[in-house]
Amino acid sequence: MELLSKIFIEPFETMYALPDLFLQALWEGFVSGTLYSLIALGFVLIFKASGVFNFAQGIMVVFAALVLVGIHALGVPAYIAVLLTLGVMALLAMTVVRFVMKPLVNQPDIILFMSTIGITFILIAGGQLIFGGEPKAMITTELGLPTGSSDWEVGGGLVIFQHIDIAAAIIAALLIAGLALFFNKTKTGRALRAVADDHQAALSVGISLERIWVIVWFAAGVVALTAGILWAAKSDVSFALQVIALKALPVLVLGGFTSIPGAIIGGLIIGFGEKLFDLYWGSPILGGGTESWFAFIIALIFLLYRPEGLFGEKHIERI
Amino acid sequence: MFYRETGQFKASYKTDSAKFPIFQDKLFIWFYIIIGFLVIPFFGSEFFLGAIMIPFLVFTLASIGLNILTGYTGQISLGTGAFMGVGAYACYKLTLAFPDVNILIFIFVSGFFSAIVGVFFGLPSLRIKGFYLVVTTLAAQFFLEWAFIRIPWLYNYNDSGAIEVPQREAFGVIVTGAQASAEVRYLVVLAVVVIMTWFASNLISGRIGRQWMMIRDMDIAAELMGVRPLYAKLSAFAVSSFYCGVAGALMVFLWLGAAEVESFDYNHSFEILFMVILGGLGSLLGCFLGAAVIWILPVIIRDWLPPLVDALTPFTITSSAADLVSDIIIGVMIVVFLIMEPLGLARLWSIIKQKLRVWPFPY
């Protein structure tokens, strides 16, 4: 009885009694949700265009942030460092497509997936070897990102908005809008969607698969860099981020592997869900720290009912 | 010439379906077993036994577990580390509760706890496959890691949050704890691995194993031919986690001596997945080869690279940097193997064997 009340009654009483706490949790959930969406977006881009489940997306986020901080540490001005980092990501995209994706074309999906785990390993160790494994501060002010915070008084308490979080949400929205425009309005974008629909048909009308793949991997690199900057501005650039990057997987399961809106909504669901769950149910009943697995368990339960995700393509298949 | 079955006639079904139909193969296996049991423990140093051979065998066992799931049944898993943890914690709690029981019994029994957990997290595999399964097994990984920290009962309310292996005996010999000699620990691990490998090879060539492979190759066709996916997949999860659980118990009790949650984190799951890929999906020999390469290669690089760089170039390299270099080499090897030889080292070995059979003729 006591447990039932703890699950079904007390959390809602707390929510009602302390609205500021609730709003704060909602806001934090929204912020981490946008960043999960950003990471998941990189996966979706590559999966859509090549059917490759790119496990390295998470580490690409860390790697991009590391390269940026590393280049800036050499004395390069911040914005030029961003451009140079984009160059490095383009180089990475070309290398991966040339040396991994192209030789593995037509292999089973699982082999391609495992090759991206190999890339993950190379990027983790390579990044540590070049830049060192210790956490570094992100160059937030140099990039012109706001710091500081504002308060908002609600129901006798304060809700605190970090300015960087607001900027993160805006930048993420701009990036997603930009990608949507790119996909829908440009010739390259149309070619990309053609490749996503049918490799062979796209080839037969003269679309170069290799070029499209490089573009897609580069786009994923840009998304990774953005996610890396925004995430590292909140904490630090460190390899601990890769655990957070793994959170993109449940986001994908929720949203569907091929859907960009799915990645966004899935990210927000996971973001809100894990913050609220940890605050109202996880900490009082289970002793806290539930954020490490909540998203995965949600995805697991969700999979049992709707394996194709909220917006994914429905495969007609029964096993 | 060296490897020819000429003159070895099979006069009964029994010899025809033997595990090693060629006499030379049988000879090799016995040769390795004798070397393993009689030569290495007497001539290997404490370091060689404790830091190279024991972990190598433990990882081999874990890779056999993962290979049963990934290589033979086609279900990918990233939860190996956590399943090993379940075995280790189960063994720890059991031996604290019943200190007088032979520790070897508990090492095997702890596998059953792991199997139960594995079946539970394998349930989604009935509706989903491929990448989706990565997510559910990662759910197992992160949830179990959390449970190992948050449930103090599991580590007996120790202040450090770690499990310390107590001294335990089997058949009157001290097997675990600080007093146990490296030779004894090595022999126990080797015996367990040999027995369980033999068991796995029989299981795989039997009815259950062939059902697994049918599910892997084409699940719908398998179902039409009367394989029940429910039983085939869940039995694969159960057997796989059983092996991982036993490997985990061996790892903590006979190798590390004490363990924290970090010993079972997802990096471990990756490492074991790499052993399976590099060694060869769907091959028991591959598990041994993969574990040997992935475990022993970094040890060699860590020992040899820094002095080599010192001697040949003006640069110096720290041992942690050498570790990273070996990580990069392993990552590159994974990609290269997937491109050149997706079936791994085991396939290379069988190509060599084929060449030896027809030598000196090319075909």
Short mmCIF file of C-alpha atoms in Angstrom, two decimals, chain A residues 47 51-53 55 99-100 103-104 107 109-111 113-119 121-122 124-126 128-129 239 242-243 246 249-250 253 256-257 286-290 292-293 296-297 299-300 303-309 315 317-319, chain B residues 70 74 76 78 121 123-140 142-143 146-147 150 219-220 223 229 233 266-267 270-271 273-274 277 281 317 320-325 327-328 330-332 334-335 338-339 342:
data_model
loop_
_atom_site.label_atom_id
_atom_site.label_comp_id
_atom_site.label_asym_id
_atom_site.label_seq_id
_atom_site.Cartn_x
_atom_site.Cartn_y
_atom_site.Cartn_z
CA PHE A 47 20.99 5.39 -41.86
CA GLY A 51 21.35 1.84 -44.44
CA VAL A 52 24.44 1.89 -42.23
CA PHE A 53 23.79 1.97 -38.53
CA PHE A 55 27.68 3.34 -34.07
CA PHE A 99 38.34 2.96 -46.93
CA VAL A 100 35.47 1.40 -45.02
CA PRO A 103 34.87 -1.87 -49.82
CA LEU A 104 32.01 -3.13 -47.67
CA GLN A 107 27.70 -6.71 -47.19
CA ASP A 109 23.97 -4.81 -42.35
CA ILE A 110 25.48 -6.42 -39.31
CA ILE A 111 28.97 -6.39 -40.87
CA PHE A 113 27.50 -2.04 -38.14
CA MET A 114 30.48 -3.87 -36.71
CA SER A 115 32.84 -1.92 -38.95
CA THR A 116 31.51 1.29 -37.42
CA ILE A 117 32.33 -0.16 -33.99
CA GLY A 118 35.87 -0.56 -35.32
CA ILE A 119 35.84 3.10 -36.39
CA PHE A 121 37.65 2.26 -31.41
CA ILE A 122 40.05 4.03 -33.75
CA ILE A 124 38.52 6.97 -29.27
CA ALA A 125 42.12 5.84 -29.09
CA GLY A 126 43.28 8.25 -31.80
CA GLN A 128 43.18 10.34 -26.81
CA LEU A 129 46.55 9.84 -28.40
CA PHE A 239 35.41 10.90 -23.26
CA GLN A 242 30.35 8.88 -25.22
CA VAL A 243 28.11 7.22 -22.64
CA LEU A 246 24.81 6.03 -26.50
CA LEU A 249 20.06 4.66 -29.50
CA PRO A 250 16.85 4.55 -27.43
CA VAL A 253 14.11 3.25 -31.32
CA GLY A 256 12.07 5.25 -35.84
CA PHE A 257 15.40 4.81 -37.59
CA LEU A 286 15.03 3.38 -6.24
CA GLY A 287 17.78 5.52 -4.74
CA GLY A 288 18.62 7.72 -7.72
CA GLY A 289 20.94 7.40 -10.68
CA THR A 290 18.15 6.00 -12.82
CA SER A 292 21.69 5.81 -16.84
CA TRP A 293 19.13 3.17 -17.82
CA PHE A 296 16.97 2.04 -22.51
CA ILE A 297 14.25 0.36 -20.50
CA ALA A 299 12.97 1.73 -25.48
CA LEU A 300 12.88 -1.96 -24.55
CA LEU A 303 9.95 -2.15 -28.85
CA LEU A 304 7.65 -4.88 -27.67
CA TYR A 305 4.61 -2.93 -28.81
CA ARG A 306 5.81 -0.92 -31.78
CA PRO A 307 9.13 -2.16 -33.16
CA GLU A 308 9.17 0.30 -36.06
CA GLY A 309 9.07 3.34 -33.76
CA HIS A 315 8.13 -3.36 -42.41
CA GLU A 317 7.37 -8.95 -41.49
CA ARG A 318 6.51 -11.40 -38.81
CA ILE A 319 8.87 -13.60 -36.95
CA THR B 70 25.98 -13.72 -32.29
CA GLY B 74 22.62 -14.21 -35.36
CA ILE B 76 23.82 -9.32 -31.66
CA LEU B 78 26.32 -5.69 -26.24
CA PHE B 121 16.58 -9.53 -21.57
CA LEU B 123 12.60 -11.82 -24.57
CA PRO B 124 12.37 -8.79 -26.91
CA SER B 125 14.37 -10.76 -29.49
CA LEU B 126 11.17 -12.64 -30.28
CA ARG B 127 9.69 -9.58 -31.88
CA ILE B 128 12.74 -7.72 -33.07
CA LYS B 129 16.14 -8.38 -34.53
CA GLY B 130 19.34 -6.78 -35.70
CA PHE B 131 20.13 -3.31 -34.46
CA TYR B 132 17.10 -3.15 -32.24
CA LEU B 133 18.59 -5.93 -30.20
CA VAL B 134 21.66 -3.77 -29.62
CA VAL B 135 19.40 -1.39 -27.74
CA THR B 136 17.76 -4.03 -25.58
CA THR B 137 21.07 -5.63 -24.67
CA LEU B 138 22.48 -2.20 -23.88
CA ALA B 139 19.47 -1.80 -21.62
CA ALA B 140 20.64 -4.92 -19.81
CA PHE B 142 23.24 -0.17 -18.13
CA PHE B 143 20.47 -1.45 -15.88
CA TRP B 146 23.28 0.47 -12.01
CA ALA B 147 21.95 -2.43 -9.96
CA ARG B 150 22.68 0.61 -5.99
CA ASP B 219 14.30 -17.32 -39.54
CA ILE B 220 11.12 -17.60 -41.56
CA GLU B 223 9.97 -21.63 -38.66
CA PRO B 229 11.81 -19.43 -32.73
CA LYS B 233 16.24 -17.87 -29.48
CA TYR B 266 30.29 -1.80 -21.60
CA ASN B 267 33.91 -1.54 -22.75
CA PHE B 270 32.90 -4.38 -26.87
CA GLU B 271 36.19 -6.12 -26.24
CA LEU B 273 32.52 -8.63 -29.36
CA PHE B 274 35.82 -7.79 -31.05
CA ILE B 277 34.51 -10.78 -34.89
CA LEU B 281 31.73 -15.58 -36.20
CA ILE B 317 56.34 6.89 -25.74
CA SER B 320 49.53 4.47 -21.67
CA ALA B 321 50.17 5.85 -25.15
CA ALA B 322 51.31 2.38 -26.20
CA ASP B 323 47.94 1.11 -24.94
CA LEU B 324 46.19 3.58 -27.18
CA VAL B 325 48.33 2.52 -30.12
CA ASP B 327 43.65 0.08 -29.42
CA ILE B 328 44.06 1.78 -32.78
CA ILE B 330 42.84 -3.45 -33.00
CA GLY B 331 40.30 -1.03 -34.49
CA VAL B 332 42.10 -1.09 -37.82
CA ILE B 334 38.57 -5.11 -37.14
CA VAL B 335 37.87 -3.00 -40.23
CA LEU B 338 35.64 -7.28 -42.05
CA ILE B 339 36.69 -6.19 -45.52
CA PRO B 342 34.56 -11.47 -42.65
#
